[in-house]
Coordinates of C-alpha atoms in Angstrom, one line a residue:
X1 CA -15.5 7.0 -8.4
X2 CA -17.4 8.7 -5.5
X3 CA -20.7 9.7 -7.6
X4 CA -20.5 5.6 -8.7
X5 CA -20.3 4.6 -5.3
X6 CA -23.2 6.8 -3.9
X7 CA -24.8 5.6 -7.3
X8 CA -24.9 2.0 -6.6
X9 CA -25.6 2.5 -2.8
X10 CA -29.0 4.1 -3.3
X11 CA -29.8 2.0 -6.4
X12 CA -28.7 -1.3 -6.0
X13 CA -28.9 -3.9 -8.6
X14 CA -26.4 -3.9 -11.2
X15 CA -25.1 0.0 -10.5
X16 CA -23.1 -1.7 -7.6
X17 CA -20.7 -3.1 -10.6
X18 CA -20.5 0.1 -11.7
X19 CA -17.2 1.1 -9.7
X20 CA -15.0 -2.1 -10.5
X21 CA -16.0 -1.9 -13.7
X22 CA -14.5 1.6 -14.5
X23 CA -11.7 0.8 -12.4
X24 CA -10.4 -2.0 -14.3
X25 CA -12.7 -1.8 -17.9
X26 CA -13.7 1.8 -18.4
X27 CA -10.2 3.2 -17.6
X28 CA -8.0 0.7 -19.6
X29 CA -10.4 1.7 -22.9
X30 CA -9.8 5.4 -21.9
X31 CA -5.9 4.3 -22.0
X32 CA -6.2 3.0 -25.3
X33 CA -7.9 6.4 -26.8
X34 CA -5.9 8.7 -24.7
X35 CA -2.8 6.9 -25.6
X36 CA 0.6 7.1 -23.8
X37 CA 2.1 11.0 -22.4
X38 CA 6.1 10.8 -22.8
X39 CA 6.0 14.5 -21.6
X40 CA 8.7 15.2 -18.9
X41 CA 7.9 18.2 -16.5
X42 CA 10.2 20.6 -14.9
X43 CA 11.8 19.2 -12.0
X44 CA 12.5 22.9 -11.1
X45 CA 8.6 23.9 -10.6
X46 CA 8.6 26.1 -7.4
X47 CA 6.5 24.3 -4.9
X48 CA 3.7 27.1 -4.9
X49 CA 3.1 26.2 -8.3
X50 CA 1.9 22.9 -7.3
X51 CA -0.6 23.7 -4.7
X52 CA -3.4 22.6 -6.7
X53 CA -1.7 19.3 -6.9
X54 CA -1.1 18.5 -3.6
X55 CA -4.7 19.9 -2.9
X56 CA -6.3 17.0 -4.0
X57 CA -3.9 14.7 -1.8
X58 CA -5.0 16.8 1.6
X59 CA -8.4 16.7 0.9
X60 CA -8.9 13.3 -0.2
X61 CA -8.8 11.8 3.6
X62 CA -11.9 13.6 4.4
X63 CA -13.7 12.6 1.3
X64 CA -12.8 8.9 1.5
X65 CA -13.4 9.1 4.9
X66 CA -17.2 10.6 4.5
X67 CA -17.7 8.2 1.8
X68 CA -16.8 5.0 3.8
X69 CA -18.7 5.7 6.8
X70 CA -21.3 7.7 5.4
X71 CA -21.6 4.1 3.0
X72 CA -21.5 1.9 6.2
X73 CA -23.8 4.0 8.1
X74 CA -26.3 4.1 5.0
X75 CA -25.9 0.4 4.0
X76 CA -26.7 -1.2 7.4
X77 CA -29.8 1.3 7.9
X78 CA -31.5 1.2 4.7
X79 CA -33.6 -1.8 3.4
X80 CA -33.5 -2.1 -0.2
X81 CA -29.7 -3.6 -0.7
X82 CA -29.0 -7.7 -0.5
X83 CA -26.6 -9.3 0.7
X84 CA -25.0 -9.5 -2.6
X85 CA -25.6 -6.4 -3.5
X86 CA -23.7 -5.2 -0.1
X87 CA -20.6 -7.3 -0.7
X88 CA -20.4 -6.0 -4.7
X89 CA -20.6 -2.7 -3.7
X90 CA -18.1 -2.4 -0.5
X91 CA -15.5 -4.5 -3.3
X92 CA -16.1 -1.2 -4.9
X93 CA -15.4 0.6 -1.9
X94 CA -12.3 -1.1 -1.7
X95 CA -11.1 -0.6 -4.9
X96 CA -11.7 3.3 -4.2
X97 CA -9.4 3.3 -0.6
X98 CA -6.8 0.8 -2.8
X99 CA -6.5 2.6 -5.8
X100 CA -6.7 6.1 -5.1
X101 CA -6.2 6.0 -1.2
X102 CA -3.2 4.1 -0.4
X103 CA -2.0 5.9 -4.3
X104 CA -2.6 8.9 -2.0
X105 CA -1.4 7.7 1.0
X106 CA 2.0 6.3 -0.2
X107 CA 2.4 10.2 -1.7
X108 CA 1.5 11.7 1.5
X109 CA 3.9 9.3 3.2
X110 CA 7.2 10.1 1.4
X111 CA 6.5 14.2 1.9
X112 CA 8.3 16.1 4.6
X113 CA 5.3 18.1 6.4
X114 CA 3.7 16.2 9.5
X115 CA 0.0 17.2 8.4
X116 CA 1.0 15.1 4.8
X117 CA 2.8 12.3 7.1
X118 CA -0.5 12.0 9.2
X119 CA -2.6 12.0 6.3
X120 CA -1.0 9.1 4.6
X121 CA -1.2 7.4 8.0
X122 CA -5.1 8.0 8.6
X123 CA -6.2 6.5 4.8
X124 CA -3.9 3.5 5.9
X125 CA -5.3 3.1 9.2
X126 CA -9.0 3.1 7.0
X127 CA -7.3 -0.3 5.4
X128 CA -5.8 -1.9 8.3
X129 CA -2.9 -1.7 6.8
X130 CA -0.5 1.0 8.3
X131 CA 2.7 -1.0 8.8
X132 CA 3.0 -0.2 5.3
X133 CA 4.3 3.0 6.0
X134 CA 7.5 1.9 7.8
X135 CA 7.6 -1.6 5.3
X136 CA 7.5 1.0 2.4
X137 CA 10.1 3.8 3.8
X138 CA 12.2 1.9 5.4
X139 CA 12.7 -1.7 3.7
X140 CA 11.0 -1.6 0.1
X141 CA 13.0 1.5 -1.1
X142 CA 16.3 0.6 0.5
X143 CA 16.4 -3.1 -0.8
X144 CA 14.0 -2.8 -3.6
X145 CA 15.2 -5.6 -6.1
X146 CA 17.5 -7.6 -3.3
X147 CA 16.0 -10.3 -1.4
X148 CA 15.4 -8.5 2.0
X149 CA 12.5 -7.0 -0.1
X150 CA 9.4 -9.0 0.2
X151 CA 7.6 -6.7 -2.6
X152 CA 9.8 -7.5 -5.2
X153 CA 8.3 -10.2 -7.1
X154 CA 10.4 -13.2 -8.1
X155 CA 11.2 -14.0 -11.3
X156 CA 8.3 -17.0 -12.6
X157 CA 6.2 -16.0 -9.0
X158 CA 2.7 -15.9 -9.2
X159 CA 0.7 -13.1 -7.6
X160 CA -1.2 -15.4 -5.3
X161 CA 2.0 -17.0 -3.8
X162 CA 3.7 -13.7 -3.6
X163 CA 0.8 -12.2 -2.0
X164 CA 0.7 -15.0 0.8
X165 CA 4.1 -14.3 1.3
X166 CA 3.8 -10.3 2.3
X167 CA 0.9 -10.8 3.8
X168 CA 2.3 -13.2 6.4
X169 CA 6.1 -11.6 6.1
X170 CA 5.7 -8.1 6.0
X171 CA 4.5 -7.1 9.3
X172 CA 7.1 -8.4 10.9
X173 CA 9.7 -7.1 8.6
X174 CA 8.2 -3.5 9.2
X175 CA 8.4 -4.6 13.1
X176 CA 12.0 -5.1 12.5
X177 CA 13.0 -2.5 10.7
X178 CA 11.8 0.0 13.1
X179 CA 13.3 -1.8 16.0
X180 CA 16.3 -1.8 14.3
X181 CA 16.3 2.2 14.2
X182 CA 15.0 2.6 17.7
X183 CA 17.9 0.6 18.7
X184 CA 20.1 2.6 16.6
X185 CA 18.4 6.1 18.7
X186 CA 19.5 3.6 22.2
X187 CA 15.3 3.5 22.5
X188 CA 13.3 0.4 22.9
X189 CA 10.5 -1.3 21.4
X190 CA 8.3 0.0 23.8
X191 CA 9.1 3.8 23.6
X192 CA 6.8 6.3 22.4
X193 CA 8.2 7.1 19.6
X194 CA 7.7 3.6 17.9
X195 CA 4.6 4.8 15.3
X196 CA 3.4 1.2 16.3
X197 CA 1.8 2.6 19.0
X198 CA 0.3 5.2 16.7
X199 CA -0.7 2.4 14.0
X200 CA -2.7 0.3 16.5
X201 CA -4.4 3.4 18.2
X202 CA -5.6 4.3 14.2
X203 CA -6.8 1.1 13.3
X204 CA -9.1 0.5 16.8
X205 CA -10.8 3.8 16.3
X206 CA -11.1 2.7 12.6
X207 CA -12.6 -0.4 13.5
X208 CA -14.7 1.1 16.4
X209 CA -16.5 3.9 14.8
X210 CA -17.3 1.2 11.5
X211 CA -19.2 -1.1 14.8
X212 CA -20.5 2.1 15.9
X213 CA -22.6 2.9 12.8
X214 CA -23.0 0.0 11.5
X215 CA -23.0 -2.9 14.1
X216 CA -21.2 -6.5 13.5
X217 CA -22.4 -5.6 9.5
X218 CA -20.8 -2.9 9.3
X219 CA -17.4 -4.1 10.9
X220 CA -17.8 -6.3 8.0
X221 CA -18.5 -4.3 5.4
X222 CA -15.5 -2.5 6.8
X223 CA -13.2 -5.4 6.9
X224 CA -14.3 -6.7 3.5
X225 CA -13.2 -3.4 1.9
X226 CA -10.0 -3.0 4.0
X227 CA -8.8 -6.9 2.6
X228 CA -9.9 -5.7 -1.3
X229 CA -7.6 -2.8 -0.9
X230 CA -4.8 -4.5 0.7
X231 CA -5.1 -7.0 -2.2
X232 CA -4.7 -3.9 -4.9
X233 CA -1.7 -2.5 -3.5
X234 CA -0.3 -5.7 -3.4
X235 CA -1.2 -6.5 -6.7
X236 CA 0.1 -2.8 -8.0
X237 CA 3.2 -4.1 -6.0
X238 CA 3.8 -7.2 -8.0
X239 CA 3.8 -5.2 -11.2
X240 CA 6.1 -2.5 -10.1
X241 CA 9.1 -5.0 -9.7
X242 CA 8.2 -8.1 -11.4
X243 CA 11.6 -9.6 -12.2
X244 CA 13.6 -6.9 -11.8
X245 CA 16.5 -7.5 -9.4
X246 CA 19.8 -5.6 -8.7
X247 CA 23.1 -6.6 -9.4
X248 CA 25.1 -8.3 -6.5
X249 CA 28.1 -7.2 -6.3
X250 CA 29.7 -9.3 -3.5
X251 CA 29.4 -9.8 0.3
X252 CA 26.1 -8.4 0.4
X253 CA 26.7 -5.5 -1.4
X254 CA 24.4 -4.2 -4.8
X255 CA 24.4 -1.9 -7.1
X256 CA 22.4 1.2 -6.3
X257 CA 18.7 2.0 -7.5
X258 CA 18.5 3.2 -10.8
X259 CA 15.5 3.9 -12.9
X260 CA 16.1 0.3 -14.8
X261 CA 14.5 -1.9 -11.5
X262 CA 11.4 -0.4 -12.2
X263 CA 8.8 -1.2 -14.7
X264 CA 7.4 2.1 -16.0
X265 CA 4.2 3.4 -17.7
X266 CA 3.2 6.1 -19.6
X267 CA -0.6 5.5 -20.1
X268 CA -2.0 8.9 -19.4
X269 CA -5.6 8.1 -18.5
X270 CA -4.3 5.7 -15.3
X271 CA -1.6 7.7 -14.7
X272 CA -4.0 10.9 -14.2
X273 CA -6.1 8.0 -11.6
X274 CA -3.0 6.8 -10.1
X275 CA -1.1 10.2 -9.6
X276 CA 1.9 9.0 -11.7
X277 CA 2.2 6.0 -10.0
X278 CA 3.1 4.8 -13.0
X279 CA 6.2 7.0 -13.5
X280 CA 7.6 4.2 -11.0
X281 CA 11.0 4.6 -12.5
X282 CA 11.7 7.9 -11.5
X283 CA 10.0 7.8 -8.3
X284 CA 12.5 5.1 -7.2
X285 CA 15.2 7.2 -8.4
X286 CA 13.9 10.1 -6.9
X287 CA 11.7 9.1 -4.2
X288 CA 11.1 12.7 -2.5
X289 CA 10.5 14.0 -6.2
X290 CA 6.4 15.4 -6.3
X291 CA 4.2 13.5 -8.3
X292 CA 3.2 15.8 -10.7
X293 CA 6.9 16.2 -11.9
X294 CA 8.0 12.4 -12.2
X295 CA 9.6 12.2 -15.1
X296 CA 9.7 9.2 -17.9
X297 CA 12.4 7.2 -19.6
X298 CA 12.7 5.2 -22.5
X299 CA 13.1 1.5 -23.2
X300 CA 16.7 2.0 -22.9
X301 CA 16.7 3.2 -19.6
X302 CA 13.3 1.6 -18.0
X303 CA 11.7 -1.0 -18.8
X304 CA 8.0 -0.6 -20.0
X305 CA 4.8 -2.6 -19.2
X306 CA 2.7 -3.1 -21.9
X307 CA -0.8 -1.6 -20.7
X308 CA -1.6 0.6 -17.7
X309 CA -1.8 -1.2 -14.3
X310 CA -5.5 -1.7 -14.0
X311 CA -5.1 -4.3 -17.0
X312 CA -1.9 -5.3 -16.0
X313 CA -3.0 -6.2 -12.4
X314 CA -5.9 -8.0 -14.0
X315 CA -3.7 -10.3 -15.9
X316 CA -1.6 -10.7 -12.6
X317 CA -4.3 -12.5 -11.4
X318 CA -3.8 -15.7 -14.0
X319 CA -0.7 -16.6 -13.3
X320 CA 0.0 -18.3 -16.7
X321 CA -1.5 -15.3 -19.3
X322 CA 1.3 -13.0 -17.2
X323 CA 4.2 -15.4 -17.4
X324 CA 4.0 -15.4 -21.1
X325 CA 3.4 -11.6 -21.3
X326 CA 6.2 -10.5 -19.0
X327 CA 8.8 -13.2 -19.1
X328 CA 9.9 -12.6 -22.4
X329 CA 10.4 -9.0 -21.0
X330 CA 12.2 -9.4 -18.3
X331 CA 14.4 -12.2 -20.3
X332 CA 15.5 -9.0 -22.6
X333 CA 15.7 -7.1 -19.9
X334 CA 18.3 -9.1 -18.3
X335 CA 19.8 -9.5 -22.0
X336 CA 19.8 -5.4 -22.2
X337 CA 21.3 -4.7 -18.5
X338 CA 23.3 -7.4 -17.2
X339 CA 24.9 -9.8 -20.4
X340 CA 27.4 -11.1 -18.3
X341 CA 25.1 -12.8 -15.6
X342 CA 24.8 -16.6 -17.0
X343 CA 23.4 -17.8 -14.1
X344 CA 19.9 -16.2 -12.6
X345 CA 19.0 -19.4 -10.7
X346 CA 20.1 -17.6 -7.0
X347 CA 18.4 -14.2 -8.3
X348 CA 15.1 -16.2 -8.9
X349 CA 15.3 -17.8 -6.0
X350 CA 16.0 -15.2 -3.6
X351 CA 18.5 -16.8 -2.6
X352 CA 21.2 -14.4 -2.8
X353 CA 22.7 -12.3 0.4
X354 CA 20.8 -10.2 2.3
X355 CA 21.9 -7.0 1.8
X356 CA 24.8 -5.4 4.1
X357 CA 23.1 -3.7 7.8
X358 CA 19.4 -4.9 6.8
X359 CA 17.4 -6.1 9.9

């Protein structure tokens, strides 16, 4: 993706298409040749064995980091791109810091060593989007397929109303949540140790140094590719979960997290792009488990999306093509899991409890 980037940047024309199309086109036809990898790894890999893995997870910060600022610097200074040609390529841009760095930044997050932790937090701040860091940790993998979870797509809910929804719902659900453990510690809002402060200090200095090399353009080249991002994690979100909703057991109770409330993937091609994001099923069941040993599962204990999620997120974005894709699937899903529930019309609505202690 970087070599496209810097491709259409000194270019121009149609080379700024270049990086949306191979994130979405070229890599879904590479799926299709490559086919799917059912190969399960050993969870019992030492950890020095994977240092090559989690190399290119350290040292992606600095190279996204370069290649958006180098790209706003260069963009604003040099003559030969349009105005079109500017806002094609920094949707490129964002489709880089969306699919590969919040992928790397929701990896870095979940990992126990405060040079990963600050990682993942530095490629969110370059989004704008670091609340996503307590939203994820904190609310989406505790009440994952209950209603406090605003990331778990609704049964029959289009992308574009879900994606209204977290955007206006999630930062204060993330505010929440971390108030709620500050309480719990006898701390305030206002203490130090809320990473608020340290989310807000990130995004200024992300937003100052894109104004400082680029001017009012460049804060807008910068915000441009901050919302395209947000908007494929969100989309990558609405995949993960479509449908898929835990069993209530009473008074706010549910069933815990197995790797069934996940839709998993086994495209290899995406799955080498997206780190085994994919492998969603296990890395809900396991969530401190490494990426490069998340294992698979079958239909019988996951459920499985038809393509990889580049062409999945694309057909998220017309509402209708998806419904009559993934409805069917979730229908025999519910068929497979839960026979006995007659009545979905309070798990489709979100309308069931919250669950038990949530904020």
């Amino acid at each position: 993706m970087v070599p496209l980037a810097l491709a259409g940047a000194t270019q121009g024309g149609w080379t700024v298409f270049l990086l949306p199309v191979y994130g979405w086109i070229v890599t879904s036809i590479l799926d299709a040749i490559a086919g799917l990898n059912h190969d399960n790894p050993d969870t019992d890999t030492p950890e020095e064995k994977l240092f090559w893995y989690r190399f290119i997870t350290l040292v992606w910060f600095p190279v996204q980091a370069g290649l958006l600022y180098g790209l706003i610097w260069y963009v604003t200074h040099a003559g030969h791109l349009g105005a079109w040609e500017r806002i094609v390529l920094f949707f490129g841009v964002g489709v880089v810091t969306g699919s590969v760095g919040i992928t790397y930044a929701h990896e870095l997050m979940h990992q126990k060593t405060r040079l990963e932790r600050w990682l993942g937090d530095l490629l969110l701040a370059s989004v704008l989007y670091s609340h996503f860091r307590t939203e994820h940790l904190l609310v989406h993998h505790r009440h994952v397929g209950t209603p406090r979870d605003g990331v778990t797509a609704r049964y029959n809910e289009g992308f574009h109303r879900m994606f209204f929804r977290v955007l206006t719902e999630g930062p204060g659900s993330a505010w929440r949540a971390e108030r709620q453990m500050l309480a719990r510690a006898g701390r305030g809002v206002l203490h130090p140790s809320n990473p608020f402060w340290r989310y807000g200090l990130l995004q200024l200095v992300a937003l100052g140094l894109a104004f400082a090399l680029g001017g009012w353009a460049g804060l807008g080249l910068f915000l441009w590719q901050a919302l395209v991002a947000i908007w494929q994690l969100e989309l990558v979100n609405y995949v993960e979960h479509y449908g898929l909703t835990r069993r209530h057991l009473g008074d706010g109770r549910y069933e815990h997290v197995l790797p069934r409330h996940s839709w998993n993937a086994d495209h290899r091609v995406t799955n080498w792009l997206l780190i085994n994001l994919q492998r969603h099923s296990d890395h809900h069941y396991k969530p401190d488990r490494r990426f490069p040993l998340l294992q698979t599962y079958d239909a019988a204990e996951a459920p499985q999306l038809p393509l990889g999620y580049p062409a999945m997120t694309a057909l998220a974005m017309v509402p209708p093509l998806w419904r009559r894709r993934m409805n069917p699937r979730v229908r025999e899903w519910r068929r497979r899991h839960y026979p006995d529930i007659t009545d979905w019309s309070d798990y489709n609505r979100g309308t069931l409890p919250m669950p038990k202690g949530a904020s």
